[in-house]
mmCIF file of N, CA and C in Angstrom:
data_model
loop_
_atom_site.group_PDB
_atom_site.id
_atom_site.type_symbol
_atom_site.label_atom_id
_atom_site.label_comp_id
_atom_site.label_asym_id
_atom_site.label_seq_id
_atom_site.Cartn_x
_atom_site.Cartn_y
_atom_site.Cartn_z
ATOM 1 N N UNK A 1 89.638 127.392 106.447
ATOM 2 C CA UNK A 1 90.229 126.331 105.087
ATOM 3 C C UNK A 1 89.275 125.042 105.237
ATOM 4 N N UNK A 2 89.326 124.813 103.783
ATOM 5 C CA UNK A 2 88.034 124.234 103.799
ATOM 6 C C UNK A 2 89.315 122.348 102.691
ATOM 7 N N UNK A 3 89.264 121.528 103.371
ATOM 8 C CA UNK A 3 89.591 120.267 102.855
ATOM 9 C C UNK A 3 88.681 119.313 102.454
ATOM 10 N N UNK A 4 89.582 118.835 101.182
ATOM 11 C CA UNK A 4 88.346 117.507 100.978
ATOM 12 C C UNK A 4 89.497 116.227 100.635
ATOM 13 N N UNK A 5 88.390 115.098 101.012
ATOM 14 C CA UNK A 5 89.166 113.558 100.919
ATOM 15 C C UNK A 5 89.613 112.983 99.676
ATOM 16 N N UNK A 6 90.589 112.357 99.301
ATOM 17 C CA UNK A 6 91.382 112.143 98.236
ATOM 18 C C UNK A 6 91.345 110.870 97.868
ATOM 19 N N UNK A 7 90.681 109.956 98.834
ATOM 20 C CA UNK A 7 90.114 108.827 99.367
ATOM 21 C C UNK A 7 91.794 108.321 100.704
ATOM 22 N N UNK A 8 91.026 107.064 101.007
ATOM 23 C CA UNK A 8 91.769 106.898 102.406
ATOM 24 C C UNK A 8 92.378 107.545 103.529
ATOM 25 N N UNK A 9 90.948 108.255 103.844
ATOM 26 C CA UNK A 9 91.358 108.940 105.267
ATOM 27 C C UNK A 9 92.435 110.545 105.361
ATOM 28 N N UNK A 10 93.251 110.601 103.423
ATOM 29 C CA UNK A 10 93.394 111.649 102.406
ATOM 30 C C UNK A 10 92.708 112.796 102.488
ATOM 31 N N UNK A 11 93.641 113.871 102.993
ATOM 32 C CA UNK A 11 92.969 115.578 102.752
ATOM 33 C C UNK A 11 93.749 116.050 102.102
ATOM 34 N N UNK A 12 93.405 116.764 101.236
ATOM 35 C CA UNK A 12 94.204 117.873 100.533
ATOM 36 C C UNK A 12 93.070 119.374 100.478
ATOM 37 N N UNK A 13 94.126 120.707 100.544
ATOM 38 C CA UNK A 13 93.314 122.412 100.981
ATOM 39 C C UNK A 13 92.660 122.303 99.345
ATOM 40 N N UNK A 14 91.576 122.587 99.466
ATOM 41 C CA UNK A 14 91.187 123.000 98.000
ATOM 42 C C UNK A 14 91.283 123.784 97.367
ATOM 43 N N UNK A 15 91.626 125.071 98.094
ATOM 44 C CA UNK A 15 92.494 126.378 97.856
ATOM 45 C C UNK A 15 93.682 125.935 97.186
ATOM 46 N N UNK A 16 94.104 124.932 97.402
ATOM 47 C CA UNK A 16 95.571 124.705 96.867
ATOM 48 C C UNK A 16 96.028 123.821 95.827
ATOM 49 N N UNK A 17 94.675 123.559 95.153
ATOM 50 C CA UNK A 17 94.392 122.682 94.011
ATOM 51 C C UNK A 17 94.293 123.795 92.736
ATOM 52 N N UNK A 18 94.895 123.401 91.765
ATOM 53 C CA UNK A 18 95.008 123.845 90.353
ATOM 54 C C UNK A 18 94.207 123.100 89.509
ATOM 55 N N UNK A 19 94.694 121.692 88.959
ATOM 56 C CA UNK A 19 93.701 121.109 88.637
ATOM 57 C C UNK A 19 94.175 119.361 88.878
ATOM 58 N N UNK A 20 92.655 119.317 88.114
ATOM 59 C CA UNK A 20 92.537 117.440 88.079
ATOM 60 C C UNK A 20 92.137 116.987 87.476
ATOM 61 N N UNK A 21 93.281 116.049 86.789
ATOM 62 C CA UNK A 21 93.137 115.290 85.926
ATOM 63 C C UNK A 21 93.546 113.526 85.764
ATOM 64 N N UNK A 22 93.569 112.971 84.815
ATOM 65 C CA UNK A 22 93.570 111.687 84.463
ATOM 66 C C UNK A 22 94.948 111.707 84.292
ATOM 67 N N UNK A 23 95.391 109.959 84.841
ATOM 68 C CA UNK A 23 96.720 109.977 84.916
ATOM 69 C C UNK A 23 97.295 109.399 83.393
ATOM 70 N N UNK A 24 96.294 109.130 82.450
ATOM 71 C CA UNK A 24 96.571 108.554 81.174
ATOM 72 C C UNK A 24 97.746 108.988 80.126
ATOM 73 N N UNK A 25 97.885 110.043 79.688
ATOM 74 C CA UNK A 25 98.025 110.878 79.070
ATOM 75 C C UNK A 25 99.986 111.075 79.138
ATOM 76 N N UNK A 26 100.379 111.183 78.051
ATOM 77 C CA UNK A 26 102.243 110.620 78.330
ATOM 78 C C UNK A 26 102.427 112.346 79.248
ATOM 79 N N UNK A 27 102.217 113.167 78.619
ATOM 80 C CA UNK A 27 102.662 114.771 79.179
ATOM 81 C C UNK A 27 102.553 114.702 80.825
ATOM 82 N N UNK A 28 100.803 113.969 81.333
ATOM 83 C CA UNK A 28 100.853 113.491 82.872
ATOM 84 C C UNK A 28 102.085 112.622 83.324
ATOM 85 N N UNK A 29 101.887 111.762 82.684
ATOM 86 C CA UNK A 29 102.425 110.351 82.928
ATOM 87 C C UNK A 29 104.298 111.190 83.202
ATOM 88 N N UNK A 30 105.131 112.180 82.170
ATOM 89 C CA UNK A 30 106.266 112.636 82.221
ATOM 90 C C UNK A 30 106.144 113.324 83.522
ATOM 91 N N UNK A 31 105.005 114.519 83.800
ATOM 92 C CA UNK A 31 104.672 115.200 85.056
ATOM 93 C C UNK A 31 104.882 113.889 86.182
ATOM 94 N N UNK A 32 104.823 113.108 86.473
ATOM 95 C CA UNK A 32 104.602 112.680 87.540
ATOM 96 C C UNK A 32 105.602 111.727 87.673
ATOM 97 N N UNK A 33 106.220 111.571 86.843
ATOM 98 C CA UNK A 33 107.992 110.865 86.746
ATOM 99 C C UNK A 33 108.552 111.797 87.097
ATOM 100 N N UNK A 34 108.579 113.274 86.714
ATOM 101 C CA UNK A 34 109.525 114.274 87.008
ATOM 102 C C UNK A 34 109.343 114.574 88.840
ATOM 103 N N UNK A 35 107.907 114.958 89.217
ATOM 104 C CA UNK A 35 107.696 114.852 90.730
ATOM 105 C C UNK A 35 108.362 113.868 91.294
ATOM 106 N N UNK A 36 108.273 112.522 91.070
ATOM 107 C CA UNK A 36 108.798 111.387 91.804
ATOM 108 C C UNK A 36 110.806 111.867 92.282
ATOM 109 N N UNK A 37 110.929 111.627 90.748
ATOM 110 C CA UNK A 37 112.495 112.254 90.726
ATOM 111 C C UNK A 37 113.071 113.288 91.802
ATOM 112 N N UNK A 38 112.551 114.739 91.807
ATOM 113 C CA UNK A 38 112.257 115.404 92.772
ATOM 114 C C UNK A 38 112.056 115.479 93.879
ATOM 115 N N UNK A 39 110.802 114.622 94.175
ATOM 116 C CA UNK A 39 110.232 114.654 95.748
ATOM 117 C C UNK A 39 109.341 115.192 95.874
ATOM 118 N N UNK A 40 108.839 115.572 94.511
ATOM 119 C CA UNK A 40 107.623 116.870 94.866
ATOM 120 C C UNK A 40 106.092 115.977 94.543
ATOM 121 N N UNK A 41 106.631 114.440 94.470
ATOM 122 C CA UNK A 41 104.831 113.658 94.447
ATOM 123 C C UNK A 41 104.540 113.262 95.422
ATOM 124 N N UNK A 42 103.384 113.083 95.932
ATOM 125 C CA UNK A 42 102.472 112.584 97.269
ATOM 126 C C UNK A 42 101.655 111.625 96.780
ATOM 127 N N UNK A 43 101.501 110.327 96.779
ATOM 128 C CA UNK A 43 100.969 109.123 96.159
ATOM 129 C C UNK A 43 99.824 108.611 97.790
ATOM 130 N N UNK A 44 98.993 109.047 97.581
ATOM 131 C CA UNK A 44 98.085 108.516 98.644
ATOM 132 C C UNK A 44 97.036 107.501 98.276
ATOM 133 N N UNK A 45 97.628 107.003 97.068
ATOM 134 C CA UNK A 45 96.249 105.759 96.690
ATOM 135 C C UNK A 45 96.999 104.623 97.253
ATOM 136 N N UNK A 46 97.682 104.408 98.764
ATOM 137 C CA UNK A 46 97.494 103.179 99.423
ATOM 138 C C UNK A 46 97.761 101.954 98.436
ATOM 139 N N UNK A 47 98.478 102.010 97.356
ATOM 140 C CA UNK A 47 99.373 100.898 96.777
ATOM 141 C C UNK A 47 97.960 100.644 95.756
ATOM 142 N N UNK A 48 97.278 101.406 95.469
ATOM 143 C CA UNK A 48 96.198 100.703 94.037
ATOM 144 C C UNK A 48 96.343 101.880 93.011
ATOM 145 N N UNK A 49 96.047 101.373 92.299
ATOM 146 C CA UNK A 49 95.886 101.994 91.010
ATOM 147 C C UNK A 49 95.818 103.373 90.805
ATOM 148 N N UNK A 50 96.804 104.659 90.025
ATOM 149 C CA UNK A 50 96.483 106.008 90.815
ATOM 150 C C UNK A 50 95.328 106.002 89.242
ATOM 151 N N UNK A 51 94.481 107.290 89.737
ATOM 152 C CA UNK A 51 93.202 107.311 88.862
ATOM 153 C C UNK A 51 92.993 108.352 88.307
ATOM 154 N N UNK A 52 93.554 109.887 89.451
ATOM 155 C CA UNK A 52 93.194 110.887 89.261
ATOM 156 C C UNK A 52 94.616 111.129 90.102
ATOM 157 N N UNK A 53 94.958 112.428 89.877
ATOM 158 C CA UNK A 53 96.054 113.162 89.691
ATOM 159 C C UNK A 53 95.917 114.661 90.294
ATOM 160 N N UNK A 54 96.278 115.392 90.847
ATOM 161 C CA UNK A 54 95.771 116.357 91.461
ATOM 162 C C UNK A 54 97.421 117.123 91.497
ATOM 163 N N UNK A 55 97.290 118.327 90.582
ATOM 164 C CA UNK A 55 98.115 119.159 90.890
ATOM 165 C C UNK A 55 98.210 120.596 91.853
ATOM 166 N N UNK A 56 99.365 121.111 92.597
ATOM 167 C CA UNK A 56 98.879 122.048 93.911
ATOM 168 C C UNK A 56 99.406 123.238 93.096
ATOM 169 N N UNK A 57 99.682 124.347 93.587
ATOM 170 C CA UNK A 57 99.735 125.958 93.330
ATOM 171 C C UNK A 57 101.204 125.523 93.889
ATOM 172 N N UNK A 58 101.661 124.266 94.969
ATOM 173 C CA UNK A 58 103.513 124.147 95.253
ATOM 174 C C UNK A 58 104.383 123.805 94.577
ATOM 175 N N UNK A 59 103.195 123.349 93.446
ATOM 176 C CA UNK A 59 104.000 122.149 92.204
ATOM 177 C C UNK A 59 104.440 121.010 92.964
ATOM 178 N N UNK A 60 103.312 120.432 93.695
ATOM 179 C CA UNK A 60 103.595 119.167 94.266
ATOM 180 C C UNK A 60 102.446 118.292 93.243
ATOM 181 N N UNK A 61 102.373 117.474 93.323
ATOM 182 C CA UNK A 61 101.485 116.514 92.021
ATOM 183 C C UNK A 61 101.027 115.088 93.439
ATOM 184 N N UNK A 62 99.568 115.006 94.019
ATOM 185 C CA UNK A 62 99.156 114.419 94.677
ATOM 186 C C UNK A 62 98.569 113.083 93.795
ATOM 187 N N UNK A 63 98.451 111.716 94.211
ATOM 188 C CA UNK A 63 98.205 110.813 93.437
ATOM 189 C C UNK A 63 97.226 109.789 94.173
ATOM 190 N N UNK A 64 96.105 109.703 93.623
ATOM 191 C CA UNK A 64 94.586 109.330 94.577
ATOM 192 C C UNK A 64 94.368 108.051 93.833
ATOM 193 N N UNK A 65 93.854 106.808 94.346
ATOM 194 C CA UNK A 65 92.991 105.833 93.699
ATOM 195 C C UNK A 65 91.553 106.454 93.172
ATOM 196 N N UNK A 66 90.967 107.232 93.521
ATOM 197 C CA UNK A 66 89.671 108.159 93.019
ATOM 198 C C UNK A 66 89.493 107.979 91.789
ATOM 199 N N UNK A 67 88.437 107.749 90.984
ATOM 200 C CA UNK A 67 88.133 108.454 90.019
ATOM 201 C C UNK A 67 87.922 110.240 90.407
ATOM 202 N N UNK A 68 88.993 110.450 88.972
ATOM 203 C CA UNK A 68 88.780 112.488 88.316
ATOM 204 C C UNK A 68 87.264 112.635 89.284
ATOM 205 N N UNK A 69 86.385 112.129 88.063
ATOM 206 C CA UNK A 69 85.040 112.402 88.817
ATOM 207 C C UNK A 69 84.628 112.458 90.341
ATOM 208 N N UNK A 70 84.514 111.718 90.661
ATOM 209 C CA UNK A 70 84.378 111.461 92.612
ATOM 210 C C UNK A 70 85.112 112.751 93.188
ATOM 211 N N UNK A 71 86.609 112.771 92.552
ATOM 212 C CA UNK A 71 87.338 114.258 93.496
ATOM 213 C C UNK A 71 86.058 115.585 92.861
ATOM 214 N N UNK A 72 86.215 114.921 92.000
ATOM 215 C CA UNK A 72 85.275 116.715 91.094
ATOM 216 C C UNK A 72 83.760 116.504 92.026
ATOM 217 N N UNK A 73 83.306 115.678 91.811
ATOM 218 C CA UNK A 73 81.798 116.147 92.915
ATOM 219 C C UNK A 73 81.961 116.519 94.347
ATOM 220 N N UNK A 74 83.096 116.148 94.454
ATOM 221 C CA UNK A 74 83.553 116.521 96.613
ATOM 222 C C UNK A 74 84.182 117.947 95.731
ATOM 223 N N UNK A 75 84.287 117.935 94.714
ATOM 224 C CA UNK A 75 84.912 119.690 94.890
ATOM 225 C C UNK A 75 83.770 120.825 94.458
ATOM 226 N N UNK A 76 82.862 120.616 94.083
ATOM 227 C CA UNK A 76 81.300 120.913 92.778
ATOM 228 C C UNK A 76 81.211 122.220 94.600
ATOM 229 N N UNK A 77 80.427 123.291 93.948
ATOM 230 C CA UNK A 77 80.322 124.350 94.909
ATOM 231 C C UNK A 77 78.163 123.782 95.273
ATOM 232 N N UNK A 78 78.526 123.812 97.073
ATOM 233 C CA UNK A 78 77.174 122.931 97.222
ATOM 234 C C UNK A 78 77.187 121.184 97.665
ATOM 235 N N UNK A 79 78.221 120.464 96.843
ATOM 236 C CA UNK A 79 78.488 119.846 97.434
ATOM 237 C C UNK A 79 79.503 119.142 98.415
ATOM 238 N N UNK A 80 79.085 119.227 99.652
ATOM 239 C CA UNK A 80 80.142 118.752 100.737
ATOM 240 C C UNK A 80 80.425 117.260 101.392
ATOM 241 N N UNK A 81 80.354 116.728 100.314
ATOM 242 C CA UNK A 81 80.193 115.507 101.006
ATOM 243 C C UNK A 81 81.897 114.837 100.270
ATOM 244 N N UNK A 82 82.495 114.923 101.610
ATOM 245 C CA UNK A 82 84.182 114.477 101.866
ATOM 246 C C UNK A 82 84.918 115.553 101.859
ATOM 247 N N UNK A 83 83.774 116.960 101.809
ATOM 248 C CA UNK A 83 85.054 118.063 102.070
ATOM 249 C C UNK A 83 84.745 118.636 103.747
ATOM 250 N N UNK A 84 85.571 118.958 104.682
ATOM 251 C CA UNK A 84 85.497 119.837 105.856
ATOM 252 C C UNK A 84 86.180 120.705 105.786
ATOM 253 N N UNK A 85 85.397 121.719 106.821
ATOM 254 C CA UNK A 85 86.015 122.824 106.603
ATOM 255 C C UNK A 85 86.336 122.843 107.893
ATOM 256 N N UNK A 86 87.486 124.144 108.712
ATOM 257 C CA UNK A 86 88.660 123.508 109.344
ATOM 258 C C UNK A 86 88.992 125.672 110.052
ATOM 259 N N UNK A 87 88.885 125.569 110.635
ATOM 260 C CA UNK A 87 88.494 126.931 111.271
ATOM 261 C C UNK A 87 89.864 127.265 112.303
#
C-alpha cells in the first residue's frame, strides 16, 4: 500500500483518494461543513489555513494546509517525494 504525505507528518493511502481540490468554491465549502457535522471531516492542517481538500472513497474529507499542486506533484507517477510504500 502506498501512502502520501499530506503535511505535518500525516499520511493518506493513495489508493483511497478520489479527488483533490481547492476549498474555495461554494459546493466544496458545503461539503466540508456537512462532513464536519457528520464526523467525516479529518483536519490535518494543524491549525493552519486549509489549502487542499482530499475526498476519499470512504466519503471522508481530509483538510490539508498544503497547496493542491504540492500534493498533486507527490501523487504523480514516478514522483516519490513524500510517498511511502508499506508492505
